[in-house]
């Protein structure tokens, strides 16, 4: 547990579209793939219901453009870490994150960022 009493757990509900509705009040999402294993994740359109989401940390999990577009509907995100996610590009919808203060895109294959 964190100092404020919030649980710090892996967000396994992201793998089951039906469970999204039970977690729409989540403020933090953390998902870490195990090194040496090939994980991929589809983030569904329902993620847009997460109106309180502040921090997203996804490390070592492959993300597709459609998952990023869906994630970037969550305009309340302040901190976004997408490290080692095999990203080659980012959708223009990254610009939706008007409250974004911290962006970590380390260990990806990015050559440009959207204008």
CSV table of N, CA and C in Angstrom, one decimal:
chain,number,residue,atom,x,y,z
A,1,UNK,N,0.8,-1.2,0.0
A,1,UNK,CA,0.0,0.0,0.0
A,1,UNK,C,0.9,1.2,0.0
A,2,UNK,N,0.3,2.3,-0.6
A,2,UNK,CA,1.0,3.6,-0.5
A,2,UNK,C,0.7,4.3,0.7
A,3,UNK,N,1.4,5.4,0.9
A,3,UNK,CA,1.1,6.2,2.1
A,3,UNK,C,-0.3,6.7,2.2
A,4,UNK,N,-0.9,7.0,1.0
A,4,UNK,CA,-2.3,7.5,1.1
A,4,UNK,C,-3.3,6.4,1.2
A,5,UNK,N,-2.9,5.2,1.4
A,5,UNK,CA,-3.8,4.1,1.5
A,5,UNK,C,-4.2,3.4,0.2
A,6,UNK,N,-3.8,3.9,-0.9
A,6,UNK,CA,-4.2,3.3,-2.2
A,6,UNK,C,-3.4,2.1,-2.4
A,7,UNK,N,-4.1,1.1,-3.0
A,7,UNK,CA,-3.4,-0.1,-3.4
A,7,UNK,C,-2.5,0.1,-4.6
A,8,UNK,N,-1.3,-0.4,-4.6
A,8,UNK,CA,-0.5,-0.4,-5.8
A,8,UNK,C,-0.4,-1.8,-6.3
A,9,UNK,N,-1.1,-2.0,-7.4
A,9,UNK,CA,-1.2,-3.4,-7.9
A,9,UNK,C,-1.1,-3.4,-9.4
A,10,UNK,N,-0.8,-4.5,-10.0
A,10,UNK,CA,-0.7,-4.6,-11.4
A,10,UNK,C,-2.2,-4.5,-12.0
A,11,UNK,N,-2.4,-3.9,-13.1
A,11,UNK,CA,-3.7,-3.6,-13.6
A,11,UNK,C,-4.1,-4.7,-14.5
A,12,UNK,N,-4.3,-5.9,-14.0
A,12,UNK,CA,-4.7,-7.1,-14.8
A,12,UNK,C,-6.0,-6.9,-15.5
A,13,UNK,N,-6.9,-6.0,-15.0
A,13,UNK,CA,-8.2,-5.9,-15.6
A,13,UNK,C,-8.1,-5.3,-17.0
A,14,UNK,N,-7.0,-4.8,-17.4
A,14,UNK,CA,-6.8,-4.3,-18.8
A,14,UNK,C,-6.9,-5.4,-19.8
A,15,UNK,N,-6.7,-6.6,-19.4
A,15,UNK,CA,-6.8,-7.7,-20.3
A,15,UNK,C,-8.2,-8.2,-20.6
A,16,UNK,N,-9.2,-7.8,-19.8
A,16,UNK,CA,-10.5,-8.2,-19.9
A,16,UNK,C,-11.5,-7.0,-20.0
A,17,UNK,N,-12.0,-6.9,-21.2
A,17,UNK,CA,-12.8,-5.7,-21.6
A,17,UNK,C,-14.0,-5.6,-20.6
A,18,UNK,N,-14.6,-6.7,-20.2
A,18,UNK,CA,-15.8,-6.7,-19.3
A,18,UNK,C,-15.5,-6.1,-18.0
A,19,UNK,N,-14.2,-6.1,-17.5
A,19,UNK,CA,-13.9,-5.7,-16.2
A,19,UNK,C,-13.6,-4.2,-16.1
A,20,UNK,N,-13.5,-3.5,-17.3
A,20,UNK,CA,-13.2,-2.1,-17.3
A,20,UNK,C,-14.2,-1.3,-16.5
A,21,UNK,N,-15.5,-1.6,-16.6
A,21,UNK,CA,-16.5,-0.8,-15.9
A,21,UNK,C,-16.3,-0.9,-14.3
A,22,UNK,N,-15.7,-1.9,-13.8
A,22,UNK,CA,-15.5,-2.0,-12.4
A,22,UNK,C,-14.3,-1.2,-11.9
A,23,UNK,N,-13.6,-0.6,-12.8
A,23,UNK,CA,-12.4,0.1,-12.4
A,23,UNK,C,-12.3,1.6,-12.9
A,24,UNK,N,-13.4,2.1,-13.3
A,24,UNK,CA,-13.4,3.5,-13.9
A,24,UNK,C,-12.9,4.6,-13.0
A,25,UNK,N,-12.9,4.3,-11.7
A,25,UNK,CA,-12.4,5.3,-10.8
A,25,UNK,C,-10.9,5.2,-10.5
A,26,UNK,N,-10.3,4.3,-11.2
A,26,UNK,CA,-8.8,4.2,-11.0
A,26,UNK,C,-8.1,5.5,-11.3
A,27,UNK,N,-7.1,5.8,-10.5
A,27,UNK,CA,-6.2,6.9,-10.8
A,27,UNK,C,-4.9,6.5,-11.3
A,28,UNK,N,-4.5,5.3,-11.1
A,28,UNK,CA,-3.2,4.8,-11.5
A,28,UNK,C,-3.3,3.4,-12.2
A,29,UNK,N,-2.6,3.3,-13.2
A,29,UNK,CA,-2.5,2.0,-13.9
A,29,UNK,C,-1.0,1.7,-14.1
A,30,UNK,N,-0.6,0.5,-13.6
A,30,UNK,CA,0.8,0.0,-13.8
A,30,UNK,C,0.7,-1.4,-14.3
A,31,UNK,N,1.4,-1.6,-15.4
A,31,UNK,CA,1.5,-2.9,-16.0
A,31,UNK,C,2.9,-3.2,-16.5
A,32,UNK,N,3.6,-4.2,-16.0
A,32,UNK,CA,4.9,-4.5,-16.4
A,32,UNK,C,5.0,-5.9,-16.9
A,33,UNK,N,5.6,-6.1,-18.2
A,33,UNK,CA,5.8,-7.4,-18.7
A,33,UNK,C,7.1,-8.0,-18.1
A,34,UNK,N,7.1,-9.3,-18.1
A,34,UNK,CA,8.3,-10.0,-17.6
A,34,UNK,C,9.4,-10.0,-18.7
A,35,UNK,N,10.6,-9.7,-18.3
A,35,UNK,CA,11.7,-9.6,-19.3
A,35,UNK,C,11.9,-11.0,-19.9
A,36,UNK,N,12.1,-11.0,-21.2
A,36,UNK,CA,12.3,-12.2,-21.9
A,36,UNK,C,11.0,-12.8,-22.5
A,37,UNK,N,9.9,-12.3,-22.1
A,37,UNK,CA,8.6,-12.8,-22.6
A,37,UNK,C,8.0,-11.8,-23.5
A,38,UNK,N,7.3,-12.2,-24.5
A,38,UNK,CA,6.7,-11.3,-25.5
A,38,UNK,C,5.3,-11.1,-25.2
A,39,UNK,N,5.0,-9.9,-24.6
A,39,UNK,CA,3.6,-9.6,-24.2
A,39,UNK,C,3.1,-8.5,-25.1
A,40,UNK,N,1.8,-8.6,-25.5
A,40,UNK,CA,1.2,-7.5,-26.2
A,40,UNK,C,-0.2,-7.2,-25.4
A,41,UNK,N,-0.7,-6.0,-25.6
A,41,UNK,CA,-1.9,-5.6,-24.9
A,41,UNK,C,-2.7,-4.7,-25.9
A,42,UNK,N,-4.0,-5.0,-25.8
A,42,UNK,CA,-5.0,-4.2,-26.5
A,42,UNK,C,-5.7,-3.4,-25.4
A,43,UNK,N,-5.6,-2.1,-25.5
A,43,UNK,CA,-6.4,-1.2,-24.6
A,43,UNK,C,-7.7,-0.8,-25.4
A,44,UNK,N,-8.8,-1.2,-24.8
A,44,UNK,CA,-10.1,-1.0,-25.5
A,44,UNK,C,-10.6,0.4,-25.4
A,45,UNK,N,-11.5,0.7,-26.2
A,45,UNK,CA,-12.2,2.0,-26.3
A,45,UNK,C,-12.8,2.4,-24.9
A,46,UNK,N,-13.2,1.5,-24.2
A,46,UNK,CA,-13.8,1.7,-22.9
A,46,UNK,C,-12.9,2.4,-21.9
A,47,UNK,N,-11.6,2.5,-22.1
A,47,UNK,CA,-10.7,3.2,-21.3
A,47,UNK,C,-11.1,4.6,-21.2
A,48,UNK,N,-11.7,5.2,-22.1
A,48,UNK,CA,-12.2,6.6,-22.1
A,48,UNK,C,-13.1,6.9,-21.0
A,49,UNK,N,-13.7,5.9,-20.3
A,49,UNK,CA,-14.5,6.1,-19.2
A,49,UNK,C,-13.7,6.4,-17.9
A,50,UNK,N,-12.4,6.3,-17.9
A,50,UNK,CA,-11.6,6.5,-16.8
A,50,UNK,C,-11.3,8.0,-16.6
A,51,UNK,N,-12.2,8.7,-16.0
A,51,UNK,CA,-12.1,10.2,-15.9
A,51,UNK,C,-11.1,10.7,-14.9
A,52,UNK,N,-10.7,9.8,-14.0
A,52,UNK,CA,-9.8,10.2,-12.9
A,52,UNK,C,-8.4,9.7,-13.0
A,53,UNK,N,-8.1,9.1,-14.2
A,53,UNK,CA,-6.8,8.5,-14.4
A,53,UNK,C,-5.7,9.6,-14.5
A,54,UNK,N,-4.7,9.4,-13.6
A,54,UNK,CA,-3.6,10.4,-13.5
A,54,UNK,C,-2.2,9.8,-13.9
A,55,UNK,N,-2.0,8.6,-13.6
A,55,UNK,CA,-0.7,8.0,-13.9
A,55,UNK,C,-0.8,6.7,-14.6
A,56,UNK,N,-0.1,6.6,-15.7
A,56,UNK,CA,-0.1,5.3,-16.5
A,56,UNK,C,1.3,4.9,-16.7
A,57,UNK,N,1.7,3.7,-16.2
A,57,UNK,CA,3.0,3.1,-16.4
A,57,UNK,C,2.8,1.8,-17.1
A,58,UNK,N,3.3,1.6,-18.3
A,58,UNK,CA,3.3,0.4,-19.0
A,58,UNK,C,4.8,0.1,-19.5
A,59,UNK,N,5.4,-0.9,-19.0
A,59,UNK,CA,6.8,-1.3,-19.3
A,59,UNK,C,6.9,-2.7,-19.9
A,60,UNK,N,7.5,-2.8,-21.0
A,60,UNK,CA,7.8,-4.1,-21.6
A,60,UNK,C,6.6,-4.8,-22.1
A,61,UNK,N,5.6,-4.1,-22.6
A,61,UNK,CA,4.4,-4.7,-23.2
A,61,UNK,C,4.2,-4.0,-24.5
A,62,UNK,N,4.1,-4.8,-25.6
A,62,UNK,CA,3.9,-4.2,-26.9
A,62,UNK,C,2.5,-3.6,-27.0
A,63,UNK,N,2.5,-2.3,-27.5
A,63,UNK,CA,1.2,-1.6,-27.7
A,63,UNK,C,1.0,-1.2,-29.2
A,64,UNK,N,-0.2,-1.4,-29.7
A,64,UNK,CA,-0.5,-1.1,-31.1
A,64,UNK,C,-1.0,0.4,-31.1
A,65,UNK,N,-1.0,1.0,-32.3
A,65,UNK,CA,-1.5,2.4,-32.4
A,65,UNK,C,-2.9,2.5,-31.9
A,66,UNK,N,-3.8,1.6,-32.2
A,66,UNK,CA,-5.2,1.7,-31.8
A,66,UNK,C,-5.3,1.7,-30.3
A,67,UNK,N,-4.4,1.0,-29.6
A,67,UNK,CA,-4.4,1.0,-28.1
A,67,UNK,C,-4.0,2.4,-27.6
A,68,UNK,N,-3.0,3.0,-28.3
A,68,UNK,CA,-2.6,4.3,-27.9
A,68,UNK,C,-3.7,5.3,-28.1
A,69,UNK,N,-4.3,5.3,-29.2
A,69,UNK,CA,-5.4,6.2,-29.6
A,69,UNK,C,-6.5,6.1,-28.5
A,70,UNK,N,-6.8,4.9,-28.1
A,70,UNK,CA,-7.8,4.7,-27.0
A,70,UNK,C,-7.3,5.3,-25.7
A,71,UNK,N,-6.1,5.0,-25.3
A,71,UNK,CA,-5.5,5.5,-24.1
A,71,UNK,C,-5.5,7.0,-24.0
A,72,UNK,N,-5.2,7.6,-25.2
A,72,UNK,CA,-5.1,9.1,-25.2
A,72,UNK,C,-6.4,9.8,-25.1
A,73,UNK,N,-7.5,9.0,-25.0
A,73,UNK,CA,-8.9,9.6,-24.7
A,73,UNK,C,-8.9,10.1,-23.2
A,74,UNK,N,-8.0,9.5,-22.4
A,74,UNK,CA,-8.0,9.8,-21.0
A,74,UNK,C,-7.3,11.1,-20.7
A,75,UNK,N,-8.0,12.2,-20.9
A,75,UNK,CA,-7.3,13.5,-20.9
A,75,UNK,C,-6.8,14.0,-19.6
A,76,UNK,N,-7.2,13.2,-18.5
A,76,UNK,CA,-6.7,13.6,-17.1
A,76,UNK,C,-5.3,13.1,-16.8
A,77,UNK,N,-4.7,12.4,-17.7
A,77,UNK,CA,-3.4,11.8,-17.5
A,77,UNK,C,-2.3,12.9,-17.3
A,78,UNK,N,-1.6,12.8,-16.1
A,78,UNK,CA,-0.5,13.8,-15.8
A,78,UNK,C,0.9,13.1,-16.1
A,79,UNK,N,1.0,11.8,-15.9
A,79,UNK,CA,2.3,11.1,-16.0
A,79,UNK,C,2.1,9.9,-16.8
A,80,UNK,N,2.8,9.8,-17.9
A,80,UNK,CA,2.7,8.7,-18.8
A,80,UNK,C,4.1,8.1,-19.1
A,81,UNK,N,4.2,6.8,-18.8
A,81,UNK,CA,5.5,6.1,-19.0
A,81,UNK,C,5.1,4.9,-19.9
A,82,UNK,N,5.6,4.9,-21.1
A,82,UNK,CA,5.4,3.8,-22.1
A,82,UNK,C,6.9,3.4,-22.5
A,83,UNK,N,7.5,2.6,-21.6
A,83,UNK,CA,8.9,2.3,-21.8
A,83,UNK,C,9.0,0.8,-22.3
A,84,UNK,N,9.9,0.7,-23.3
A,84,UNK,CA,10.1,-0.7,-23.9
A,84,UNK,C,8.8,-1.3,-24.4
A,85,UNK,N,8.0,-0.5,-25.1
A,85,UNK,CA,6.7,-1.0,-25.6
A,85,UNK,C,6.8,-1.2,-27.2
A,86,UNK,N,8.0,-1.3,-27.7
A,86,UNK,CA,8.1,-1.5,-29.2
A,86,UNK,C,7.4,-0.5,-30.0
A,87,UNK,N,7.4,0.8,-29.6
A,87,UNK,CA,6.7,1.8,-30.3
A,87,UNK,C,7.6,2.4,-31.4
A,88,UNK,N,7.0,2.4,-32.6
A,88,UNK,CA,7.7,3.0,-33.7
A,88,UNK,C,7.2,4.4,-34.1
A,89,UNK,N,6.0,4.7,-33.6
A,89,UNK,CA,5.4,6.0,-33.9
A,89,UNK,C,4.3,6.2,-32.8
A,90,UNK,N,3.8,7.5,-32.7
A,90,UNK,CA,2.8,7.8,-31.8
A,90,UNK,C,1.7,8.5,-32.6
A,91,UNK,N,0.4,8.2,-32.3
A,91,UNK,CA,-0.7,8.9,-33.0
A,91,UNK,C,-0.8,10.3,-32.6
A,92,UNK,N,-1.3,11.1,-33.4
A,92,UNK,CA,-1.5,12.6,-33.2
A,92,UNK,C,-2.4,12.8,-31.9
A,93,UNK,N,-3.2,11.8,-31.6
A,93,UNK,CA,-4.1,12.0,-30.4
A,93,UNK,C,-3.3,12.1,-29.1
A,94,UNK,N,-2.0,12.0,-29.1
A,94,UNK,CA,-1.1,12.3,-27.9
A,94,UNK,C,-1.4,13.7,-27.5
A,95,UNK,N,-1.7,14.6,-28.5
A,95,UNK,CA,-2.0,16.0,-28.2
A,95,UNK,C,-3.3,16.2,-27.3
A,96,UNK,N,-4.1,15.1,-27.2
A,96,UNK,CA,-5.3,15.2,-26.3
A,96,UNK,C,-5.0,15.4,-24.8
A,97,UNK,N,-3.7,15.0,-24.5
A,97,UNK,CA,-3.3,14.9,-23.1
A,97,UNK,C,-2.9,16.3,-22.6
A,98,UNK,N,-3.8,17.2,-22.5
A,98,UNK,CA,-3.5,18.6,-22.1
A,98,UNK,C,-2.9,18.8,-20.8
A,99,UNK,N,-3.1,17.9,-19.8
A,99,UNK,CA,-2.6,18.0,-18.5
A,99,UNK,C,-1.3,17.2,-18.3
A,100,UNK,N,-0.7,16.6,-19.4
A,100,UNK,CA,0.5,15.8,-19.3
A,100,UNK,C,1.7,16.6,-18.8
A,101,UNK,N,2.3,16.2,-17.8
A,101,UNK,CA,3.5,16.9,-17.3
A,101,UNK,C,4.8,16.0,-17.4
A,102,UNK,N,4.6,14.7,-17.3
A,102,UNK,CA,5.8,13.8,-17.4
A,102,UNK,C,5.5,12.8,-18.5
A,103,UNK,N,6.4,12.6,-19.5
A,103,UNK,CA,6.3,11.7,-20.6
A,103,UNK,C,7.6,10.9,-20.7
A,104,UNK,N,7.5,9.6,-20.5
A,104,UNK,CA,8.7,8.8,-20.7
A,104,UNK,C,8.4,7.7,-21.8
A,105,UNK,N,9.2,7.9,-22.9
A,105,UNK,CA,9.0,7.0,-24.0
A,105,UNK,C,10.3,6.2,-24.2
A,106,UNK,N,11.1,6.0,-23.2
A,106,UNK,CA,12.4,5.4,-23.3
A,106,UNK,C,12.4,4.0,-23.8
A,107,UNK,N,13.4,3.6,-24.5
A,107,UNK,CA,13.6,2.2,-25.0
A,107,UNK,C,12.6,1.8,-26.0
A,108,UNK,N,12.2,2.7,-26.9
A,108,UNK,CA,11.3,2.4,-28.0
A,108,UNK,C,12.1,2.7,-29.3
A,109,UNK,N,11.4,2.5,-30.4
A,109,UNK,CA,12.0,2.7,-31.7
A,109,UNK,C,11.5,4.0,-32.4
A,110,UNK,N,11.2,5.0,-31.6
A,110,UNK,CA,10.7,6.3,-32.1
A,110,UNK,C,11.7,7.1,-32.8
A,111,UNK,N,11.4,7.7,-34.0
A,111,UNK,CA,12.3,8.6,-34.7
A,111,UNK,C,11.7,10.0,-34.7
A,112,UNK,N,10.4,10.1,-34.6
A,112,UNK,CA,9.7,11.4,-34.6
A,112,UNK,C,8.5,11.4,-33.6
A,113,UNK,N,8.1,12.6,-33.2
A,113,UNK,CA,6.9,12.7,-32.4
A,113,UNK,C,5.9,13.5,-33.2
A,114,UNK,N,4.6,13.3,-33.0
A,114,UNK,CA,3.6,14.0,-33.7
A,114,UNK,C,3.7,15.5,-33.5
A,115,UNK,N,3.4,16.3,-34.5
A,115,UNK,CA,3.5,17.7,-34.4
A,115,UNK,C,2.3,18.3,-33.7
